CSV table of C-alpha atoms in Angstrom, one decimal:
chain,number,residue,atom,x,y,z
A,23,UNK,CA,38.2,15.7,-26.2
A,24,UNK,CA,39.1,17.0,-22.7
A,25,UNK,CA,42.5,16.4,-21.3
A,26,UNK,CA,41.3,17.0,-17.8
A,27,UNK,CA,42.0,13.8,-15.7
A,28,UNK,CA,39.1,12.1,-14.0
A,29,UNK,CA,38.7,12.7,-10.3
A,30,UNK,CA,39.9,9.8,-8.1
A,31,UNK,CA,37.2,7.5,-6.8
A,32,UNK,CA,36.8,7.8,-3.0
A,33,UNK,CA,36.0,4.5,-1.3
A,34,UNK,CA,36.3,3.7,2.3
A,35,UNK,CA,35.5,0.9,4.7
A,36,UNK,CA,34.0,1.8,8.1
A,37,UNK,CA,32.5,0.1,11.1
A,38,UNK,CA,34.6,-3.1,11.0
A,39,UNK,CA,36.5,-3.1,14.4
A,40,UNK,CA,39.3,-5.7,14.5
A,41,UNK,CA,38.5,-6.9,18.0
A,42,UNK,CA,34.8,-7.3,17.7
A,43,UNK,CA,32.0,-7.6,15.2
A,44,UNK,CA,31.4,-10.5,12.9
A,45,UNK,CA,34.6,-12.3,11.7
A,46,UNK,CA,32.7,-14.4,9.2
A,47,UNK,CA,31.3,-11.2,7.6
A,48,UNK,CA,34.7,-9.6,7.5
A,49,UNK,CA,36.2,-12.7,5.8
A,50,UNK,CA,33.3,-12.9,3.3
A,51,UNK,CA,33.6,-9.2,2.5
A,52,UNK,CA,37.4,-9.5,1.9
A,53,UNK,CA,36.7,-12.4,-0.5
A,54,UNK,CA,34.1,-10.5,-2.4
A,55,UNK,CA,36.3,-7.4,-2.6
A,56,UNK,CA,39.5,-9.1,-3.6
A,57,UNK,CA,38.2,-11.9,-5.8
A,58,UNK,CA,34.7,-11.1,-7.0
A,59,UNK,CA,34.8,-7.4,-7.9
A,60,UNK,CA,32.4,-6.2,-5.2
A,61,UNK,CA,33.8,-2.6,-5.2
A,62,UNK,CA,33.8,-2.4,-8.9
A,63,UNK,CA,30.1,-3.5,-9.0
A,64,UNK,CA,29.2,-0.7,-6.5
A,65,UNK,CA,31.2,1.9,-8.3
A,66,UNK,CA,29.8,1.0,-11.7
A,67,UNK,CA,26.3,1.4,-10.4
A,68,UNK,CA,26.9,4.8,-9.0
A,69,UNK,CA,28.8,6.0,-12.1
A,70,UNK,CA,25.8,4.9,-14.3
A,71,UNK,CA,23.7,7.7,-12.8
A,72,UNK,CA,26.3,10.1,-11.4
A,73,UNK,CA,29.4,9.8,-13.7
A,74,UNK,CA,31.3,12.7,-12.1
A,75,UNK,CA,33.3,10.9,-9.4
A,76,UNK,CA,34.3,14.2,-7.8
A,77,UNK,CA,30.7,14.5,-6.6
A,78,UNK,CA,30.5,11.5,-4.3
A,79,UNK,CA,32.2,9.3,-1.8
A,80,UNK,CA,31.3,5.7,-1.1
A,81,UNK,CA,31.5,4.1,2.3
A,82,UNK,CA,30.9,0.4,2.8
A,83,UNK,CA,30.1,-0.1,6.5
A,84,UNK,CA,29.7,-2.8,9.0
A,85,UNK,CA,27.7,-0.5,11.2
A,86,UNK,CA,25.2,1.8,9.4
A,87,UNK,CA,24.1,3.6,12.5
A,88,UNK,CA,27.6,4.4,13.8
A,89,UNK,CA,28.9,5.5,10.3
A,90,UNK,CA,25.9,7.8,9.6
A,91,UNK,CA,26.2,9.3,13.1
A,92,UNK,CA,29.9,10.0,12.5
A,93,UNK,CA,29.5,11.5,9.0
A,94,UNK,CA,26.6,13.7,10.0
A,95,UNK,CA,27.8,14.5,13.5
A,96,UNK,CA,24.4,13.7,14.9
A,97,UNK,CA,23.8,14.4,18.6
A,98,UNK,CA,23.6,11.5,21.1
A,99,UNK,CA,19.9,12.1,21.7
A,100,UNK,CA,19.1,12.1,17.9
A,101,UNK,CA,21.0,9.2,16.5
A,102,UNK,CA,20.2,7.7,13.1
A,103,UNK,CA,18.0,4.6,12.9
A,104,UNK,CA,17.7,2.0,10.2
A,105,UNK,CA,14.3,0.9,11.5
A,106,UNK,CA,11.5,1.6,9.0
A,107,UNK,CA,8.6,0.0,10.9
A,108,UNK,CA,8.1,-3.0,8.7
A,109,UNK,CA,11.6,-3.2,7.2
A,110,UNK,CA,14.9,-1.4,7.6
A,111,UNK,CA,17.3,0.9,5.6
A,112,UNK,CA,20.3,-0.8,4.0
A,113,UNK,CA,21.9,2.3,2.5
A,114,UNK,CA,21.6,6.1,2.5
A,115,UNK,CA,22.7,9.0,0.4
A,116,UNK,CA,23.8,12.1,2.5
A,117,UNK,CA,23.9,15.4,0.6
A,118,UNK,CA,26.6,17.7,1.9
A,119,UNK,CA,26.8,21.5,2.1
A,120,UNK,CA,29.5,21.6,-0.6
A,121,UNK,CA,27.2,19.9,-3.2
A,122,UNK,CA,28.8,16.5,-2.9
A,123,UNK,CA,27.3,13.3,-1.5
A,124,UNK,CA,28.3,10.6,1.0
A,125,UNK,CA,26.8,7.3,-0.1
A,126,UNK,CA,26.8,4.7,2.7
A,127,UNK,CA,26.0,1.1,2.0
A,128,UNK,CA,25.6,-1.6,4.7
A,129,UNK,CA,27.8,-4.6,4.1
A,130,UNK,CA,25.6,-6.9,6.3
A,131,UNK,CA,22.6,-6.0,4.1
A,132,UNK,CA,24.5,-7.0,1.0
A,133,UNK,CA,25.0,-10.5,2.5
A,134,UNK,CA,21.6,-10.8,4.0
A,135,UNK,CA,19.4,-13.4,2.4
A,136,UNK,CA,15.8,-14.4,3.0
A,137,UNK,CA,16.6,-18.1,2.9
A,138,UNK,CA,19.5,-20.5,2.5
A,139,UNK,CA,21.1,-19.7,-0.9
A,140,UNK,CA,22.4,-23.2,-1.2
A,141,UNK,CA,25.9,-22.7,-2.5
A,142,UNK,CA,28.8,-20.3,-2.5
A,143,UNK,CA,28.2,-19.4,-6.2
A,144,UNK,CA,24.6,-18.5,-5.4
A,145,UNK,CA,25.7,-16.3,-2.5
A,146,UNK,CA,28.2,-14.5,-4.7
A,147,UNK,CA,25.5,-13.9,-7.3
A,148,UNK,CA,23.2,-12.6,-4.6
A,149,UNK,CA,25.8,-10.2,-3.1
A,150,UNK,CA,26.7,-8.7,-6.5
A,151,UNK,CA,23.0,-8.3,-7.4
A,152,UNK,CA,22.4,-6.5,-4.1
A,153,UNK,CA,25.4,-4.3,-4.8
A,154,UNK,CA,24.3,-3.4,-8.3
A,155,UNK,CA,20.8,-2.6,-7.0
A,156,UNK,CA,21.7,-0.6,-3.9
A,157,UNK,CA,24.4,1.4,-5.6
A,158,UNK,CA,22.0,2.5,-8.4
A,159,UNK,CA,19.3,3.3,-5.9
A,160,UNK,CA,21.5,5.6,-3.8
A,161,UNK,CA,23.0,7.2,-6.9
A,162,UNK,CA,19.5,7.9,-8.0
A,163,UNK,CA,18.9,10.1,-5.0
A,164,UNK,CA,22.1,12.1,-5.9
A,165,UNK,CA,21.0,12.4,-9.5
A,166,UNK,CA,17.6,13.8,-8.6
A,167,UNK,CA,19.1,16.4,-6.3
A,168,UNK,CA,21.7,17.4,-8.9
A,169,UNK,CA,19.0,18.0,-11.4
A,170,UNK,CA,16.8,19.9,-9.0
A,171,UNK,CA,14.1,17.1,-9.1
A,172,UNK,CA,14.3,15.7,-5.6
A,173,UNK,CA,11.7,16.1,-2.9
A,174,UNK,CA,13.0,19.4,-1.6
A,175,UNK,CA,12.4,21.0,-5.1
A,176,UNK,CA,8.7,20.2,-5.4
A,177,UNK,CA,7.2,19.1,-2.0
A,178,UNK,CA,5.9,22.6,-1.2
A,179,UNK,CA,3.1,22.3,-3.8
A,180,UNK,CA,0.2,24.6,-3.0
A,181,UNK,CA,-3.5,24.4,-3.4
A,182,UNK,CA,-4.1,21.6,-1.0
A,183,UNK,CA,-6.2,21.5,2.2
A,184,UNK,CA,-4.3,21.7,5.5
A,185,UNK,CA,-4.8,18.0,6.0
A,186,UNK,CA,-3.7,17.0,2.5
A,187,UNK,CA,-0.7,19.4,2.7
A,188,UNK,CA,0.5,17.7,5.9
A,189,UNK,CA,1.2,14.6,3.9
A,190,UNK,CA,3.6,16.2,1.4
A,191,UNK,CA,7.0,15.5,3.0
A,192,UNK,CA,6.7,11.7,3.5
A,193,UNK,CA,4.9,11.2,0.2
A,194,UNK,CA,7.5,13.3,-1.7
A,195,UNK,CA,10.1,10.8,-0.4
A,196,UNK,CA,8.1,8.0,-1.8
A,197,UNK,CA,7.9,9.8,-5.1
A,198,UNK,CA,11.7,9.9,-5.3
A,199,UNK,CA,12.0,6.2,-4.3
A,200,UNK,CA,9.4,5.2,-6.9
A,201,UNK,CA,11.2,6.9,-9.7
A,202,UNK,CA,14.5,5.3,-8.7
A,203,UNK,CA,12.9,1.9,-8.4
A,204,UNK,CA,11.3,2.3,-11.9
A,205,UNK,CA,14.9,2.6,-13.1
A,206,UNK,CA,16.4,-0.2,-11.1
A,207,UNK,CA,13.6,-2.6,-11.9
A,208,UNK,CA,14.8,-2.5,-15.5
A,209,UNK,CA,18.6,-2.1,-15.0
A,210,UNK,CA,19.4,-3.8,-11.7
A,211,UNK,CA,16.5,-5.5,-10.0
A,212,UNK,CA,16.8,-6.2,-6.3
A,213,UNK,CA,17.5,-9.8,-5.3
A,214,UNK,CA,14.7,-9.2,-2.7
A,215,UNK,CA,11.1,-8.9,-3.8
A,216,UNK,CA,9.3,-6.0,-2.3
A,217,UNK,CA,6.1,-8.0,-2.4
A,218,UNK,CA,7.8,-10.2,0.3
A,219,UNK,CA,7.7,-7.2,2.6
A,220,UNK,CA,4.0,-6.4,1.9
A,221,UNK,CA,2.5,-8.9,4.4
A,222,UNK,CA,4.8,-7.6,7.1
A,223,UNK,CA,3.8,-4.0,6.4
A,224,UNK,CA,0.1,-4.9,6.5
A,225,UNK,CA,0.5,-6.9,9.7
A,226,UNK,CA,2.5,-4.0,11.3
A,227,UNK,CA,-0.2,-1.5,10.4
A,228,UNK,CA,-3.0,-3.7,11.8
A,229,UNK,CA,-1.0,-4.3,15.0
A,230,UNK,CA,-0.3,-0.5,15.4
A,231,UNK,CA,-4.0,0.3,14.9
A,232,UNK,CA,-5.1,-2.1,17.5
A,233,UNK,CA,-2.5,-0.8,19.9
A,234,UNK,CA,-3.6,2.7,19.2
A,235,UNK,CA,-7.2,1.9,20.1
A,236,UNK,CA,-6.0,0.4,23.3
A,237,UNK,CA,-3.8,3.4,24.5
A,238,UNK,CA,-5.4,6.5,23.0
A,239,UNK,CA,-7.3,7.5,26.1
A,240,UNK,CA,-4.1,7.7,28.1
A,241,UNK,CA,-1.6,8.7,25.4
A,242,UNK,CA,-3.3,10.0,22.3
A,243,UNK,CA,-0.1,11.5,21.0
A,244,UNK,CA,1.7,8.2,21.0
A,245,UNK,CA,-1.4,6.5,19.5
A,246,UNK,CA,-1.5,9.0,16.7
A,247,UNK,CA,2.2,8.8,16.0
A,248,UNK,CA,2.2,5.0,15.8
A,249,UNK,CA,-0.8,4.9,13.6
A,250,UNK,CA,0.5,7.5,11.1
A,251,UNK,CA,4.0,6.0,11.0
A,252,UNK,CA,2.6,2.5,10.3
A,253,UNK,CA,0.3,3.9,7.6
A,254,UNK,CA,3.2,5.7,5.9
A,255,UNK,CA,5.3,2.5,6.2
A,256,UNK,CA,2.7,0.6,4.2
A,257,UNK,CA,2.5,3.3,1.5
A,258,UNK,CA,6.3,3.3,1.3
A,259,UNK,CA,6.1,-0.4,0.4
A,260,UNK,CA,3.3,0.3,-2.2
A,261,UNK,CA,5.6,2.9,-3.8
A,262,UNK,CA,8.3,0.2,-4.3
A,263,UNK,CA,5.7,-2.5,-5.2
A,264,UNK,CA,4.1,-0.5,-8.0
A,265,UNK,CA,7.2,-0.7,-10.3
A,266,UNK,CA,8.0,-4.3,-9.3
A,267,UNK,CA,4.5,-5.5,-10.3
A,268,UNK,CA,4.0,-3.1,-13.2
A,269,UNK,CA,1.0,-2.8,-15.5
A,270,UNK,CA,-0.6,-5.2,-17.9
A,271,UNK,CA,-1.1,-4.6,-21.6
A,272,UNK,CA,-4.3,-2.7,-20.9
A,273,UNK,CA,-2.6,-0.5,-18.3
A,274,UNK,CA,-4.2,-2.2,-15.3
A,275,UNK,CA,-2.0,-2.7,-12.3
A,276,UNK,CA,-0.9,-6.3,-11.6
A,277,UNK,CA,-1.6,-7.7,-8.1
A,278,UNK,CA,0.5,-10.0,-6.0
A,279,UNK,CA,0.0,-13.7,-6.5
A,280,UNK,CA,-1.0,-15.0,-4.0
A,281,UNK,CA,-2.5,-12.0,-2.3
A,282,UNK,CA,-1.0,-11.6,1.2
A,283,UNK,CA,-3.2,-11.8,4.3
A,284,UNK,CA,-4.8,-8.4,4.9
A,285,UNK,CA,-4.7,-7.2,1.3
A,286,UNK,CA,-8.4,-7.1,0.9
A,287,UNK,CA,-8.8,-5.2,4.2
A,288,UNK,CA,-6.1,-2.5,3.6
A,289,UNK,CA,-5.0,-2.4,0.0
A,290,UNK,CA,-7.4,-3.9,-2.6
A,291,UNK,CA,-9.9,-1.0,-2.9
A,292,UNK,CA,-7.1,1.6,-3.3
A,293,UNK,CA,-4.4,-0.4,-5.2
A,294,UNK,CA,-5.4,0.8,-8.7
A,295,UNK,CA,-5.3,4.4,-7.5
A,296,UNK,CA,-2.0,4.0,-5.8
A,297,UNK,CA,-0.3,2.2,-8.7
A,298,UNK,CA,-1.7,4.3,-11.5
A,299,UNK,CA,-0.8,7.6,-9.7
A,300,UNK,CA,2.8,6.4,-9.1
A,301,UNK,CA,3.0,5.3,-12.7
A,302,UNK,CA,2.4,8.9,-13.9
A,303,UNK,CA,6.0,9.4,-12.7
A,304,UNK,CA,8.9,8.8,-15.0
A,305,UNK,CA,12.1,6.8,-14.1
A,306,UNK,CA,15.0,8.6,-12.5
A,307,UNK,CA,16.9,8.8,-15.8
A,308,UNK,CA,14.1,10.7,-17.5
A,309,UNK,CA,13.6,14.4,-16.5
A,310,UNK,CA,10.4,15.8,-15.0
A,311,UNK,CA,9.5,19.3,-14.2
A,312,UNK,CA,8.7,20.5,-10.7
A,313,UNK,CA,5.1,21.2,-12.0
A,314,UNK,CA,4.7,17.6,-13.1
A,315,UNK,CA,6.1,16.2,-9.9
A,316,UNK,CA,4.0,18.6,-7.8
A,317,UNK,CA,0.8,17.5,-9.6
A,318,UNK,CA,1.5,13.9,-8.9
A,319,UNK,CA,2.4,14.6,-5.3
A,320,UNK,CA,-0.8,16.6,-4.8
A,321,UNK,CA,-2.9,13.7,-6.0
A,322,UNK,CA,-1.0,11.3,-3.7
A,323,UNK,CA,-1.7,13.6,-0.7
A,324,UNK,CA,-5.4,13.5,-1.4
A,325,UNK,CA,-5.3,9.8,-2.0
A,326,UNK,CA,-3.4,9.3,1.3
A,327,UNK,CA,-6.1,11.0,3.4
A,328,UNK,CA,-8.9,9.3,1.5
A,329,UNK,CA,-7.3,5.9,1.9
A,330,UNK,CA,-6.8,6.4,5.6
A,331,UNK,CA,-10.4,7.3,6.0
A,332,UNK,CA,-11.4,4.2,4.0
A,333,UNK,CA,-9.6,1.9,6.4
A,334,UNK,CA,-11.0,3.6,9.5
A,335,UNK,CA,-8.6,6.4,10.4
A,336,UNK,CA,-10.1,9.9,10.5
A,337,UNK,CA,-7.1,12.2,10.8
A,338,UNK,CA,-6.4,15.8,9.8
A,339,UNK,CA,-5.8,19.4,10.8
A,340,UNK,CA,-8.3,22.1,11.6
A,341,UNK,CA,-8.2,25.6,10.2
A,342,UNK,CA,-6.2,26.7,13.2
A,343,UNK,CA,-3.7,23.9,12.7
A,344,UNK,CA,-4.9,21.6,15.5
A,345,UNK,CA,-4.4,18.0,14.8
A,346,UNK,CA,-7.2,15.5,15.3
A,347,UNK,CA,-7.5,11.8,14.9
A,348,UNK,CA,-10.3,9.2,15.5
A,349,UNK,CA,-10.2,5.5,15.2
A,350,UNK,CA,-13.5,4.5,13.6
A,351,UNK,CA,-13.3,0.8,14.6
A,352,UNK,CA,-12.9,-0.9,18.0
A,353,UNK,CA,-10.8,-3.6,16.4
A,354,UNK,CA,-8.7,-3.7,13.2
């Protein structure tokens, strides 16, 4: 048995100015920390996947953007954003050059609820559940990098066409998120259902496609960017949705009930392929080789391009690396 003492746990609060902000949030946060064990819940979730407390620092912030900008020393013209198209980021794991990680979790997100929770007890339960989920999710990113299994380790898979290969980076991020969500779905489910974000993601994609068809003649770069970002945003939701819905006893992916508006137009024909491909991955606590991860990523890249084509987006790269995009419909 080792006599080496455990490293101290680094926890800090940031982005809670005394003379501004939300006094109700500050009061609720104090109550949760002092009387309901909020910090203990966050720490326990991280330790579950990254037990060496010397490897990470936890910051609970009232202002995600300001805190991330400060930690990463981002330039004023390249500030961090929590916007994710349809949705937003509530936490982030920042790898540092010394091999450690800054885990930043938004306090407002912990307290955010989709509806009136009805009682103080229910709100406390919600906040703790959110803390248990977010802490494990962020620790999952650190665990993958420490094992050499995060996106940077396998996203440069070869053997793809130029067009398919251009999808590697965003889809590799979704691979990491899916593996982590496979774990949290079993150990610390989110108090929010990802299926609740699905309709917004579909609506956002439809709106961006229609806007692209309106502006492409005057600004095709902007039209292309909006289209591809919205398409990626929907696939990100599908990566989270697959572990939430799971597979039935015969291995067939479950579907949302009821089906959200737009599902038939944008998801139904490809859902089995998306879910089954993601389900070839193992949860974050089970090791995978870079070859295994690369094989799944390659198939996701091919699927991404085929799916975009099936919904009326013809996009790709020519042999000389010129990007092209066509919108096959006048109205989406």
